[in-house]
Coordinates of C-alpha atoms in Angstrom, one line a residue:
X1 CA -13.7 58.4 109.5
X2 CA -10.5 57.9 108.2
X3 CA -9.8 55.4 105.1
X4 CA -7.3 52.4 105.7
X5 CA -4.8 53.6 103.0
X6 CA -3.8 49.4 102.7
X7 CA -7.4 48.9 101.7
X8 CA -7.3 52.0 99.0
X9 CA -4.1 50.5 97.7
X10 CA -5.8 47.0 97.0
X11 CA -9.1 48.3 95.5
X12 CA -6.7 50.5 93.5
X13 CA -4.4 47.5 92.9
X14 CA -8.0 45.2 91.8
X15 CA -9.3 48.5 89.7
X16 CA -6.2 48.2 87.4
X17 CA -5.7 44.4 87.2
X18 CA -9.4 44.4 85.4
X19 CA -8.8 46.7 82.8
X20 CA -7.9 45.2 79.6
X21 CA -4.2 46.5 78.3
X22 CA -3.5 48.2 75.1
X23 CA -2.0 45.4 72.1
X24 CA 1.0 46.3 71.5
X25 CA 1.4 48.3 68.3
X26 CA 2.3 46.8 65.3
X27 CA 4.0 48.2 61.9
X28 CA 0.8 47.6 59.8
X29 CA -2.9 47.5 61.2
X30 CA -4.8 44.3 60.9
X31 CA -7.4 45.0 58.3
X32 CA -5.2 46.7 55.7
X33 CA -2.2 43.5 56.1
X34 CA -4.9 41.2 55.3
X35 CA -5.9 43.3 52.0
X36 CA -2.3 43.3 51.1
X37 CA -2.4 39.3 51.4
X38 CA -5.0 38.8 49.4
X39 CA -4.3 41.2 46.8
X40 CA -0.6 39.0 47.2
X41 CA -2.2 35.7 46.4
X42 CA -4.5 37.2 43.7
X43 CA -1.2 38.3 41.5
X44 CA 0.5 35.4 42.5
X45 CA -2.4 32.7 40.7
X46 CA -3.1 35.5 38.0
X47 CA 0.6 35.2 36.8
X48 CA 1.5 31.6 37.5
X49 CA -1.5 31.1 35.0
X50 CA -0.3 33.2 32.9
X51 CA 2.8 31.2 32.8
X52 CA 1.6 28.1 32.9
X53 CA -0.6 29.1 29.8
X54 CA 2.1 30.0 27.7
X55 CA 4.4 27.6 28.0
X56 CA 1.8 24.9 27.3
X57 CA 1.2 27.5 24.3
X58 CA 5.3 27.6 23.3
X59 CA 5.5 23.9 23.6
X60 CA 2.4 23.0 22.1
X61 CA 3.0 25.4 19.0
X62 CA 6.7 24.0 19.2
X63 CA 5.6 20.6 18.5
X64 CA 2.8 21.8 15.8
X65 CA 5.4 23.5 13.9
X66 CA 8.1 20.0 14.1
X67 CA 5.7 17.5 13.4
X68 CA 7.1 15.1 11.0
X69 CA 11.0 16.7 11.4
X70 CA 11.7 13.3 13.2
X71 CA 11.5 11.7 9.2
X72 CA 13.4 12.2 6.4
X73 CA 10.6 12.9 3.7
X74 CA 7.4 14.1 3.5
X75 CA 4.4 13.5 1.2
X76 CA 1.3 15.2 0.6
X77 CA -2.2 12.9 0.4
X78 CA -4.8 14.3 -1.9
X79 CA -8.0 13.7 -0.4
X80 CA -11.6 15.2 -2.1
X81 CA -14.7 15.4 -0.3
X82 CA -15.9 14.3 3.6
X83 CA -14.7 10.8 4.3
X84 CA -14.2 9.0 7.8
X85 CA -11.0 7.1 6.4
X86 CA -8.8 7.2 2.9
X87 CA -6.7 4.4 1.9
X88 CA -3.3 4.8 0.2
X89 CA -0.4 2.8 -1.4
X90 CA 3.0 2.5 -0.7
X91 CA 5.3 3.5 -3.7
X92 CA 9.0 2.4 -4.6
X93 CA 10.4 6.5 -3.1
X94 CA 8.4 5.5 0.2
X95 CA 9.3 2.2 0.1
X96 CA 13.3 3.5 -0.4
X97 CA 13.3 5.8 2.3
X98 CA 12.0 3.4 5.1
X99 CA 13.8 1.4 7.3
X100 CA 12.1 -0.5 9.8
X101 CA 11.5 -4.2 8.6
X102 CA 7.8 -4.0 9.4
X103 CA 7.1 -0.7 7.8
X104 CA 6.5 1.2 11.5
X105 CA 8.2 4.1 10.7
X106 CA 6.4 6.5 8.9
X107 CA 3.3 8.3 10.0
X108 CA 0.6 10.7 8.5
X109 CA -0.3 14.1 10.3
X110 CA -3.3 16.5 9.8
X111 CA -3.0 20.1 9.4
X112 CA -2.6 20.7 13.1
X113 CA 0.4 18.3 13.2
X114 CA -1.2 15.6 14.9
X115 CA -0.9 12.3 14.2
X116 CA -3.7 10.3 13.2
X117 CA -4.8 6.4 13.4
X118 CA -2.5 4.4 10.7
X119 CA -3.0 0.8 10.0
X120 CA -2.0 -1.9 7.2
X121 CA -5.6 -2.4 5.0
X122 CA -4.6 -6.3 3.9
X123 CA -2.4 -8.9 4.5
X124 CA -0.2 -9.5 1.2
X125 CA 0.0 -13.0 1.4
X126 CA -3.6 -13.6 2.1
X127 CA -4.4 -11.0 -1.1
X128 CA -2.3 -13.3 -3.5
X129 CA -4.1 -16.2 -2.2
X130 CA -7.4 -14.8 -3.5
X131 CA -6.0 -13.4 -6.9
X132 CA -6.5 -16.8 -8.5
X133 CA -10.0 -17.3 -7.8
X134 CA -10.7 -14.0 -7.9
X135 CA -9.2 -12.6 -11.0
X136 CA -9.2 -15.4 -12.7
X137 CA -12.5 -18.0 -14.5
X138 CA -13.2 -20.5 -16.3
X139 CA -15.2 -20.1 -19.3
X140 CA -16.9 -22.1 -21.7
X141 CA -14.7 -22.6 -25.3
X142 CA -16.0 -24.1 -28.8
X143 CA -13.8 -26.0 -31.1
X144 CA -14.0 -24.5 -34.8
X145 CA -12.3 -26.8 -37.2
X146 CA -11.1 -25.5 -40.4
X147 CA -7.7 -25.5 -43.0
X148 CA -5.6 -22.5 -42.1
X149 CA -4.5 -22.6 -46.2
X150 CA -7.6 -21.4 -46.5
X151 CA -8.4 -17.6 -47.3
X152 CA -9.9 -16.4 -43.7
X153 CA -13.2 -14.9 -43.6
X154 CA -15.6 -14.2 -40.8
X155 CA -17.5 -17.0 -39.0
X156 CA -21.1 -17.1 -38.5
X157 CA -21.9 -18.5 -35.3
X158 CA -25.1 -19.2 -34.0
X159 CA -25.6 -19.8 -30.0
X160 CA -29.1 -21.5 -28.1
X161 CA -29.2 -20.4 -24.5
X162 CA -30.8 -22.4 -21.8
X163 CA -32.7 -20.7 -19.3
X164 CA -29.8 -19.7 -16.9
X165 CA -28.2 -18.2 -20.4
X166 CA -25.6 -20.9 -20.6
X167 CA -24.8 -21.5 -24.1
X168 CA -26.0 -25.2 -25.0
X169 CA -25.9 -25.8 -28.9
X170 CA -23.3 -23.8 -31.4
X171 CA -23.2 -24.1 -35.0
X172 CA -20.8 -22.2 -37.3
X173 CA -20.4 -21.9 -40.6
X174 CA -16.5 -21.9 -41.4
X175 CA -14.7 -21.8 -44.8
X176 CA -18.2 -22.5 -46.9
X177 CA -18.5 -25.6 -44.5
X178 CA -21.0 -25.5 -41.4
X179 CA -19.8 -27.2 -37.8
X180 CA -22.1 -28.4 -35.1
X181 CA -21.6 -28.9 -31.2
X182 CA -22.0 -32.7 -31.7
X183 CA -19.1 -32.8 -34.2
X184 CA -20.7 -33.1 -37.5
X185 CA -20.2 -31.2 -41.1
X186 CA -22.7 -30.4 -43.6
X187 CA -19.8 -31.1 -46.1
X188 CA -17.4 -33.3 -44.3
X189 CA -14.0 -32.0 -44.7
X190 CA -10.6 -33.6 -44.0
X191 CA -9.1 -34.2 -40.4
X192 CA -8.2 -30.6 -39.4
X193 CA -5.1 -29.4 -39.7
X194 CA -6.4 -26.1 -37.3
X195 CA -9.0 -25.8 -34.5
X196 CA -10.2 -22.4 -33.9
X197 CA -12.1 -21.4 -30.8
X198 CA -15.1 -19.4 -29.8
X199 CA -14.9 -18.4 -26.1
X200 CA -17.9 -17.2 -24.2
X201 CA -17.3 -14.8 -21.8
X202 CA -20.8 -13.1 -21.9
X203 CA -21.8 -14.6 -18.5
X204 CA -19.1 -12.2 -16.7
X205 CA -20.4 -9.4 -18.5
X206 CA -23.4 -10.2 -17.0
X207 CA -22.5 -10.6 -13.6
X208 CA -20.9 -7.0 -13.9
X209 CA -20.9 -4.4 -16.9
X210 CA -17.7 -2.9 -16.3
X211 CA -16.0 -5.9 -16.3
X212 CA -12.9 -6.1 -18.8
X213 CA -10.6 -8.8 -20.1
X214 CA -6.9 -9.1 -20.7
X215 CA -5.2 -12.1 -20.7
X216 CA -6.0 -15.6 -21.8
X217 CA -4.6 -19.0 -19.8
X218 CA -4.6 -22.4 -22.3
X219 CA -4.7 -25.3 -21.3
X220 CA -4.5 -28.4 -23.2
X221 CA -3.6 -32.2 -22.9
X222 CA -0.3 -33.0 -21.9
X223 CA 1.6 -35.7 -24.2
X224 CA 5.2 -36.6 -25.1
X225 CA 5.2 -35.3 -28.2
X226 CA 5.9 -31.3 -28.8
X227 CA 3.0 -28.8 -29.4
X228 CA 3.3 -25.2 -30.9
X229 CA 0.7 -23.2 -32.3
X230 CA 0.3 -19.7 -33.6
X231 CA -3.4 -18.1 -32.7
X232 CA -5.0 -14.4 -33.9
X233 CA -7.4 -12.6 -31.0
X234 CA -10.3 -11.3 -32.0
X235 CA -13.5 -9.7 -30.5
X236 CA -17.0 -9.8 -31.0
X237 CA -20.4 -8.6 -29.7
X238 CA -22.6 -9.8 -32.2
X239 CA -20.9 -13.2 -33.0
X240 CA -20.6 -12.4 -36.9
X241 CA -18.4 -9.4 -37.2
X242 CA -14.9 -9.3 -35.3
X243 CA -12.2 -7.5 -34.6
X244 CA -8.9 -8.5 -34.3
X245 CA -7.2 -7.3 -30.9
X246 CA -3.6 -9.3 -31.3
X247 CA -2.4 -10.1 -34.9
X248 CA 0.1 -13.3 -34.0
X249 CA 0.1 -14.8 -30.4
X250 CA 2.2 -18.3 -29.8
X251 CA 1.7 -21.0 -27.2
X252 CA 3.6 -23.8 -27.0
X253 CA 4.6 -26.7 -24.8
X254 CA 8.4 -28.1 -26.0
X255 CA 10.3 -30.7 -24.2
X256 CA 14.1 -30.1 -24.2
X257 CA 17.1 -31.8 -22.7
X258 CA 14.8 -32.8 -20.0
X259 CA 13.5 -29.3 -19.2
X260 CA 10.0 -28.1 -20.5
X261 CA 9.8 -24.9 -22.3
X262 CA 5.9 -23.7 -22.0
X263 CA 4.1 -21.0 -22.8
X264 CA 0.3 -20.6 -22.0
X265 CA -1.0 -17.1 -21.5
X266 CA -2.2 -14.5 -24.5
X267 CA -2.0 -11.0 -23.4
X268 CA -3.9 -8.5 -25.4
X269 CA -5.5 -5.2 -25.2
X270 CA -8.9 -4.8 -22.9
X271 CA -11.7 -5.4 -23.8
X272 CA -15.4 -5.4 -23.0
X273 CA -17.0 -7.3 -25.5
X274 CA -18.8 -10.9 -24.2
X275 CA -17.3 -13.1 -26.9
X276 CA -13.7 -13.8 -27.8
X277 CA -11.9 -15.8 -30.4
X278 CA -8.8 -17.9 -31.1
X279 CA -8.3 -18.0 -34.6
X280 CA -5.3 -20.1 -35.5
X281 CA -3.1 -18.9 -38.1
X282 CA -0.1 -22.4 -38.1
X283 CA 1.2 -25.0 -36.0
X284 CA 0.1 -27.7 -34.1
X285 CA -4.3 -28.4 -34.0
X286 CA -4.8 -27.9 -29.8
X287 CA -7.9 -30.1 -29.4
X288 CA -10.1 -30.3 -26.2
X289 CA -8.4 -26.5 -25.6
X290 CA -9.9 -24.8 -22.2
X291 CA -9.9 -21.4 -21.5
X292 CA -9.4 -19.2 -18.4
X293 CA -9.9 -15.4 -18.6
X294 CA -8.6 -12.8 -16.3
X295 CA -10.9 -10.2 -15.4
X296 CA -10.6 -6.5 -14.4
X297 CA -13.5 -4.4 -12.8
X298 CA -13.2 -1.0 -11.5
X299 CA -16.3 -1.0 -9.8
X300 CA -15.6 -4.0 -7.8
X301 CA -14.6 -2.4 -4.0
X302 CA -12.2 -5.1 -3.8
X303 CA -10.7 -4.3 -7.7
X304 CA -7.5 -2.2 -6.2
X305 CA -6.6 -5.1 -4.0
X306 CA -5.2 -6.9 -6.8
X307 CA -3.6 -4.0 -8.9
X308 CA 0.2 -4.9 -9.2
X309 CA 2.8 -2.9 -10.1
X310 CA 6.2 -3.4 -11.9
X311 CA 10.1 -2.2 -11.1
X312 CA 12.6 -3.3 -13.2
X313 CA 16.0 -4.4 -11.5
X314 CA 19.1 -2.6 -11.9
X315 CA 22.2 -5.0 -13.3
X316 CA 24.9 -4.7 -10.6
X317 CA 27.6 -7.4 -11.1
X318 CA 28.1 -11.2 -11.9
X319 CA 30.6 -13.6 -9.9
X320 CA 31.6 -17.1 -9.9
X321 CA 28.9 -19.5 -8.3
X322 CA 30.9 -22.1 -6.1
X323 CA 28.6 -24.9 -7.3
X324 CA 29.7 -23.9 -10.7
X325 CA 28.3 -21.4 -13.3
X326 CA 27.8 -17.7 -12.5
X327 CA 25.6 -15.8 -10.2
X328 CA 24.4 -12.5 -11.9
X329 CA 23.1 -9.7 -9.1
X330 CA 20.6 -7.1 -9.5
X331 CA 19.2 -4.4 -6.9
X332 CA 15.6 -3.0 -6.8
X333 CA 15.3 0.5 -6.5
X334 CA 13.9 -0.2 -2.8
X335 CA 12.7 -3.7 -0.3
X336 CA 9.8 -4.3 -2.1
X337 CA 7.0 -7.5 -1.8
X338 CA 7.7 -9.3 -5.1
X339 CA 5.0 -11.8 -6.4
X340 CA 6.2 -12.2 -9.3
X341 CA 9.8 -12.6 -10.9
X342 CA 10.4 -11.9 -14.8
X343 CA 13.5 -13.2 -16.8
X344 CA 14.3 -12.1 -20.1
X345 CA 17.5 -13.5 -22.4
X346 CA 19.8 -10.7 -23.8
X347 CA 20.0 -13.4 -27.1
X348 CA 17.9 -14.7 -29.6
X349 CA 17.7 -18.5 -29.8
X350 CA 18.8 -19.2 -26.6
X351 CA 17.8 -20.7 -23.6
X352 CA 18.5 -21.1 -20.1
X353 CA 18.3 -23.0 -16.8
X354 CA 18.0 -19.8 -13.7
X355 CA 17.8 -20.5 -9.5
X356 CA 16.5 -17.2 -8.4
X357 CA 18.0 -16.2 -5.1
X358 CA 16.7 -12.9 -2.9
X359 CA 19.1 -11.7 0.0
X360 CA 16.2 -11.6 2.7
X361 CA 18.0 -10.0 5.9
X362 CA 21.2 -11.4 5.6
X363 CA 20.6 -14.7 3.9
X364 CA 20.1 -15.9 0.8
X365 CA 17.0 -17.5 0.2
X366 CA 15.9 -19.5 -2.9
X367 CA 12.6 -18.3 -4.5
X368 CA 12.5 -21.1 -7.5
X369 CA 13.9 -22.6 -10.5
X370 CA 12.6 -21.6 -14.2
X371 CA 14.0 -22.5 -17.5
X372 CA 13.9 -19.4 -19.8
X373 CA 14.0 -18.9 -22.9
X374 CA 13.8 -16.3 -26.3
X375 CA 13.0 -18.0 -29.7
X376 CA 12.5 -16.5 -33.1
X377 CA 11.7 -17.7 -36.3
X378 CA 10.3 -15.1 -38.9
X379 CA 8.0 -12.9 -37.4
X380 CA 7.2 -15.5 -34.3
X381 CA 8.9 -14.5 -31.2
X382 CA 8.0 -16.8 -27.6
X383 CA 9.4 -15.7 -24.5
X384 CA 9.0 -17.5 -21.0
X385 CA 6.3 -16.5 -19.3
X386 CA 7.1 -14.8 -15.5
X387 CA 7.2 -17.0 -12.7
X388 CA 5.1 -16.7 -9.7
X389 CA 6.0 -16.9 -6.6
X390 CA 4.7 -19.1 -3.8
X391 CA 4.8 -15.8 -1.0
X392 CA 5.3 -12.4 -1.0
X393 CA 9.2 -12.2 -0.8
X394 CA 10.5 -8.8 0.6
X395 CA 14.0 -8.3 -0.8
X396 CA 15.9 -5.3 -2.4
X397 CA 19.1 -7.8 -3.6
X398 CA 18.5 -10.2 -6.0
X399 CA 20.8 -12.9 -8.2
X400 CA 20.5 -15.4 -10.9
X401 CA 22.4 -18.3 -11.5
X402 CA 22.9 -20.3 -14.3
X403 CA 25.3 -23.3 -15.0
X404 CA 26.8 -22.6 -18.5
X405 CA 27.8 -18.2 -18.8
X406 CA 25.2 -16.0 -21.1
X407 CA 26.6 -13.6 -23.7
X408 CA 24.9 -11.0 -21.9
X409 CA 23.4 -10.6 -18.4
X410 CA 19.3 -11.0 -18.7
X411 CA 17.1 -8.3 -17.8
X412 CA 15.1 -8.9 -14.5
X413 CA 11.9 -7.5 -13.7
X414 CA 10.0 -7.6 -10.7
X415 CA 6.2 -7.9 -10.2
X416 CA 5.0 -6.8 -6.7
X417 CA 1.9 -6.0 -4.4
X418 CA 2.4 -2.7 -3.1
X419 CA 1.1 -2.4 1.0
X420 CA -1.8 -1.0 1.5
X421 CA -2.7 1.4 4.2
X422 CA -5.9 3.0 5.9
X423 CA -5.5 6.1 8.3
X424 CA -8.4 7.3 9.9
X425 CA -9.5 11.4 9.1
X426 CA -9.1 13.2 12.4
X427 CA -8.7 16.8 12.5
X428 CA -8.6 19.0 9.8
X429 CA -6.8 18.3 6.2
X430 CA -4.4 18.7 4.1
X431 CA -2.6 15.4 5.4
X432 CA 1.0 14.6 5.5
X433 CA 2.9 11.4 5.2
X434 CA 6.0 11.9 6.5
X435 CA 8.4 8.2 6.4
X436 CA 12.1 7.2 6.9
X437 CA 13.5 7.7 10.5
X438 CA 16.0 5.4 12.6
X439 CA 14.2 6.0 15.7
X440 CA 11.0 7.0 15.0
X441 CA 8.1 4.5 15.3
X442 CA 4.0 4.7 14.4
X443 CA 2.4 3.4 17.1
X444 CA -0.4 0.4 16.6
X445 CA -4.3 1.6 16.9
X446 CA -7.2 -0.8 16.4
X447 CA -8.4 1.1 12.9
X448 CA -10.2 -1.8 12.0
X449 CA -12.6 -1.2 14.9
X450 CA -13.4 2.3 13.8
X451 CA -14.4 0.9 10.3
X452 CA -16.4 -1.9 10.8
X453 CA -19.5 0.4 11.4
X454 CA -18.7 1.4 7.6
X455 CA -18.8 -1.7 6.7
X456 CA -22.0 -3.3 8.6
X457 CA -23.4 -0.1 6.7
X458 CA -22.4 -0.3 3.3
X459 CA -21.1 -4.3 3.2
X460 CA -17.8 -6.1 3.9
X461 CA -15.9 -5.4 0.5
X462 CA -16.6 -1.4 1.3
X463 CA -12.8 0.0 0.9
X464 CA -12.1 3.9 1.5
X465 CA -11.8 6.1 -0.7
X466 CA -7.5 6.4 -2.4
X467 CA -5.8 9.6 -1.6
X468 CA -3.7 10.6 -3.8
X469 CA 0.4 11.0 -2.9
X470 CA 1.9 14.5 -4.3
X471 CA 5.3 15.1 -4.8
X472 CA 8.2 14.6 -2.6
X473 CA 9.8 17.2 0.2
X474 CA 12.6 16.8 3.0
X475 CA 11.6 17.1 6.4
X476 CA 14.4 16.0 8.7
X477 CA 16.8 14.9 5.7
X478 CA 19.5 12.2 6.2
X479 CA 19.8 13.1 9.6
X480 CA 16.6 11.0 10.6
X481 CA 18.3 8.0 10.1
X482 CA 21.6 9.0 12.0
X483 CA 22.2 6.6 14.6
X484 CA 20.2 8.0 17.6
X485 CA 21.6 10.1 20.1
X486 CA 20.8 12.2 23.5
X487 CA 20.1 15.7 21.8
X488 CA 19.2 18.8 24.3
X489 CA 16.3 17.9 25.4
X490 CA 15.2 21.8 24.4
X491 CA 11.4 21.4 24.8
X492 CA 11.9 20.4 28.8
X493 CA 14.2 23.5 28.8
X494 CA 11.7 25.9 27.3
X495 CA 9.3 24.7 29.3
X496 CA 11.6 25.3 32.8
X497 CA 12.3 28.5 31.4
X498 CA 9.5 30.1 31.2
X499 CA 7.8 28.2 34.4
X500 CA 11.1 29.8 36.2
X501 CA 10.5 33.2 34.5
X502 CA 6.7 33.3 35.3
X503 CA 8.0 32.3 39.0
X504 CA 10.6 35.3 39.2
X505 CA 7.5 37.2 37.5
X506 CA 5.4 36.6 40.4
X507 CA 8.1 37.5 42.8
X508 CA 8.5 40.6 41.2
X509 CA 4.7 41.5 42.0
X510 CA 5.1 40.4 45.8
X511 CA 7.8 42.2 46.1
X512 CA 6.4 45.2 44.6
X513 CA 3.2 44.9 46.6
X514 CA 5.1 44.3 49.9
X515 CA 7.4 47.8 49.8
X516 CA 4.3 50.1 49.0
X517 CA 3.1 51.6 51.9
X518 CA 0.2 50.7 52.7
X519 CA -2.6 53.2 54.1
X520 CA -3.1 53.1 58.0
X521 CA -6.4 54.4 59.2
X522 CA -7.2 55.2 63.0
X523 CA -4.3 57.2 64.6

């Protein structure tokens, strides 16, 4: 039987249609362009690591190395031992080479060039509100009569205590005579012509034994007539031997022309021991005399608070006052937070009327009016004492005027309150201060928070530790207070540059890995 050749060609036609045709060939086999892909991607994320890593390396290591180079000066801070925060003060060569009004721009770095947590540690104004009270008390004085023509000897004194250890009944014998506390003489004598005075500062010592005196404050009944009076200093710890601390002293209290020329205050050389004595030597008796001593402890934590310093003011010039008289202008050696202004005369025996003017931004501000004065007679010399300021005035620029001209310009002498500052210890020391800049600005962190677990622990008046400042270096130099500009921004170019080299890098690698070869297997 013969086979329909039609049929034959559709089964032939069906028979090919089912098989499955050959994929076209292609340059590379499937398995090994996949390796190549992988091994691709691989090299890509190896190197832009690699690149990423070092330019976060340049630029980090870039801004290690600059730190501070955006101020003009830098200052090491000496600190000993393991602390969580030091304390430092500003000096006149900081205070010169800032700029900013509010004392922002300076900063302090740790050995790795970061910056660390900066903040002021008091309020100045609020610190000279306490210095009265706190530096200064009241203390208990006794009136010793005697006649200053007299040959001086010592005085036996003889104190009862109550049971707090206030002193209640004194009795000395003075001159060969013996004074009570109610007034009475074993030999009555004439009205005195002199009062000396016991004072009893033995109750302080108590309080603290490392307390130390300085100065003495009088004060006495006003009246119309003039007082003057010339007073020894002496010191005792047993009450019957002394030793004499200033050898002439005068206070006084004159009314001239209207104007009061006063002097109250007895400086003399520190002093530990619990009883003091004013032993007059002429002038005027000062009865019903009180007594306030100023006090100095170290080992109060709230001692350095009240530590002021002195600058003396440079003589620049002297004009014509348009209300008459003369203006005579002096500079500081930097802005600094005066509490205190001192006026010395060039002349002896001659006295003065001042207005003291500081040049506070661009205006002249009045700070107060003082009559001055420098007397001699003999030995005795009485100066004006300084006058104290109201408020912390901040002022480089300073004038005095006076209505009649002065044979010489005074001398001027500032007393100030140096800021205080508190940066916290993060990182690694040595630390740097580095201060002065145009542009540059510290930026506010709450330091006061990170303390106050330091101070729950060891009380409120717990300070930190003072670092001490080392000597002066340039940084950036004058050029940090150049009037800012666009410079290069060359850290955003480094950092393009290498992100753009460790991109050609990896291109480099595909490139090289997409011209080999690769093996083909099979055929």
């Amino acid at each position: 039987m013969t086979a329909d050749p039609s049929r034959r060609t559709r089964a032939h036609s069906s028979h090919i249609s089912q098989t499955p045709r050959p994929a076209p060939r292609t340059t590379f086999p499937e398995w090994p362009r996949m390796s190549t892909l992988r091994r691709i991607a691989s090299q890509t994320a190896r190197a832009s690591f690699a690149a990423a890593f070092l330019a976060t390396f340049s630029v980090g290591a870039a801004l290690a190395a600059g730190a501070g180079d955006e101020y003009a000066y830098r200052w090491p801070l000496e600190t000993k031992g393991d602390n969580v925060a030091w304390q430092f003060e500003l000096t006149p060569e900081i205070y010169a080479a800032l700029r900013d009004p509010q004392l922002r721009d300076f900063e302090v770095f740790n050995a790795d060039g970061r910056s660390v947590p900066v903040a002021p540690l008091r309020d100045i104004n609020q610190t000279m509100s306490r210095m009265q009270w706190v530096q200064w008390s009241v203390v208990p004085s006794f009136e010793l009569p005697h006649d200053p023509t007299q040959p001086a000897g010592d005085v036996s004194v003889r104190l009862e205590r109550d049971s707090s250890g206030q002193v209640r009944v004194i009795e000395a014998n003075v001159q060969g005579g013996s004074a009570n506390a109610d007034g009475t003489t074993d030999a009555a004598p004439p009205a005195p012509s002199a009062i000396d005075y016991v004072i009893d500062v033995s109750g302080l010592r108590r309080e603290s034994p490392t307390v130390t005196f300085d100065r003495l404050e009088l004060q006495w009944p006003m009246g119309d007539r003039d007082l003057r009076a010339r007073f020894a200093v002496d010191a005792s710890d047993d009450l019957e031997h002394w030793q004499t601390l200033v050898e002439s002293a005068a206070v006084m209290s004159l009314n001239q022309q209207g104007a009061t020329l006063t002097r109250r205050t007895i400086d003399f050389p520190a002093t530990s021991s619990p009883y003091l004595r004013l032993r007059q030597l002429d002038g005027d008796a000062l009865p019903s005399l009180q007594a306030k001593v100023r006090r100095n402890d170290p080992s109060d934590p709230t001692y350095s608070d009240f530590v002021t310093r002195t600058a003396d003011a440079e003589f620049v010039g002297e004009e014509a006052a348009e209300r008459g008289g003369r203006w005579y202008r002096y500079r500081l050696p930097a802005l600094l937070p005066a509490v205190q202004v001192g006026i010395a005369l060039a002349s002896e025996n001659s006295t003065a009327d001042m207005e003291v003017e500081a040049l506070v931004g661009e205006d002249w501000l009045p700070t107060g009016n003082q009559s001055v004065f420098r007397l001699r007679q003999g030995d005795l010399k009485i100066e004006n004492e300084d006058m104290a300021l109201g408020t912390a005035t901040v002022a480089r620029e300073w004038r005095l005027r006076t209505v009649a001209a002065l044979d010489a310009p005074p001398r001027l002498r500032i007393t100030y309150l140096p800021d205080r500052f508190v940066f916290l210890a993060q990182g690694k020391g040595p630390y740097t201060l580095a201060a002065g800049s145009r542009g540059a600005k510290r930026t506010p962190l709450p330091v006061e928070q990170a303390l106050a677990p330091m101070r729950k622990h060891f009380g409120a008046n717990w300070q930190p530790p003072v670092a001490a400042l080392g000597a002066r270096s340039v940084a950036g130099g004058e050029a940090a207070y150049d009037e800012p500009s666009t410079p290069p921004n060359w850290r955003g170019w480094l950092l393009w540059a290498l992100l753009i080299g460790g991109a050609l890098l990896v291109a480099g690698f595909a490139m090289s890995l997409i011209r080999q070869k690769p093996a083909v297997g099979g055929e």
